[in-house]
């Protein structure tokens, strides 16, 4: 999933989303475009619901 221009993430490595940042399982914090934050949050939430 593209979260910002230049950042593509694998949803299996997302640990959580804080505000307009995504935290990966290795504690890397990546910015999320404010324009895409709602869409990214919905996608991550849906992914967690399907895979937990």
Short mmCIF file of C-alpha atoms in Angstrom, two decimals:
data_model
loop_
_atom_site.label_atom_id
_atom_site.label_comp_id
_atom_site.label_asym_id
_atom_site.label_seq_id
_atom_site.Cartn_x
_atom_site.Cartn_y
_atom_site.Cartn_z
CA UNK A 1 0.00 0.00 0.00
CA UNK A 2 1.31 3.47 -0.84
CA UNK A 3 1.13 5.76 2.20
CA UNK A 4 3.04 8.73 0.83
CA UNK A 5 4.88 9.48 -2.36
CA UNK A 6 7.99 7.32 -2.15
CA UNK A 7 6.70 4.99 0.60
CA UNK A 8 5.10 1.64 -0.09
CA UNK A 9 4.47 -0.62 2.90
CA UNK A 10 3.65 -4.27 3.43
CA UNK A 11 0.57 -4.40 5.67
CA UNK A 12 1.90 -7.55 7.38
CA UNK A 13 4.63 -5.37 8.94
CA UNK A 14 2.39 -2.57 10.25
CA UNK A 15 2.31 -2.49 14.05
CA UNK A 16 0.04 0.55 14.48
CA UNK A 17 -0.96 3.93 13.11
CA UNK A 18 -0.45 7.06 15.19
CA UNK A 19 -1.97 10.24 13.84
CA UNK A 20 -0.47 10.67 10.39
CA UNK A 21 2.33 8.13 10.89
CA UNK A 22 2.58 4.37 10.48
CA UNK A 23 4.75 2.40 12.89
CA UNK A 24 6.23 -0.81 11.52
CA UNK A 25 7.07 -3.93 13.53
CA UNK A 26 10.75 -2.92 13.57
CA UNK A 27 9.73 0.43 15.19
CA UNK A 28 10.36 2.44 12.01
CA UNK A 29 8.00 5.43 11.85
CA UNK A 30 6.88 6.51 8.39
CA UNK A 31 4.85 9.60 7.50
CA UNK A 32 1.40 9.32 5.93
CA UNK A 33 0.14 12.03 3.60
CA UNK A 34 -2.64 14.02 5.26
CA UNK A 35 -4.59 13.66 2.02
CA UNK A 36 -4.43 9.86 2.30
CA UNK A 37 -4.53 9.42 6.11
CA UNK A 38 -8.21 8.46 6.27
CA UNK A 39 -7.89 5.94 3.43
CA UNK A 40 -4.71 4.45 4.93
CA UNK A 41 -6.33 4.16 8.39
CA UNK A 42 -9.41 2.42 6.91
CA UNK A 43 -7.25 0.01 4.90
CA UNK A 44 -5.06 -0.87 7.89
CA UNK A 45 -8.10 -1.30 10.17
CA UNK A 46 -9.81 -3.55 7.62
CA UNK A 47 -6.64 -5.60 7.19
CA UNK A 48 -6.28 -6.10 10.96
CA UNK A 49 -9.92 -7.16 11.26
CA UNK A 50 -9.54 -9.75 8.50
CA UNK A 51 -6.23 -11.16 9.74
CA UNK A 52 -6.55 -11.21 13.53
#
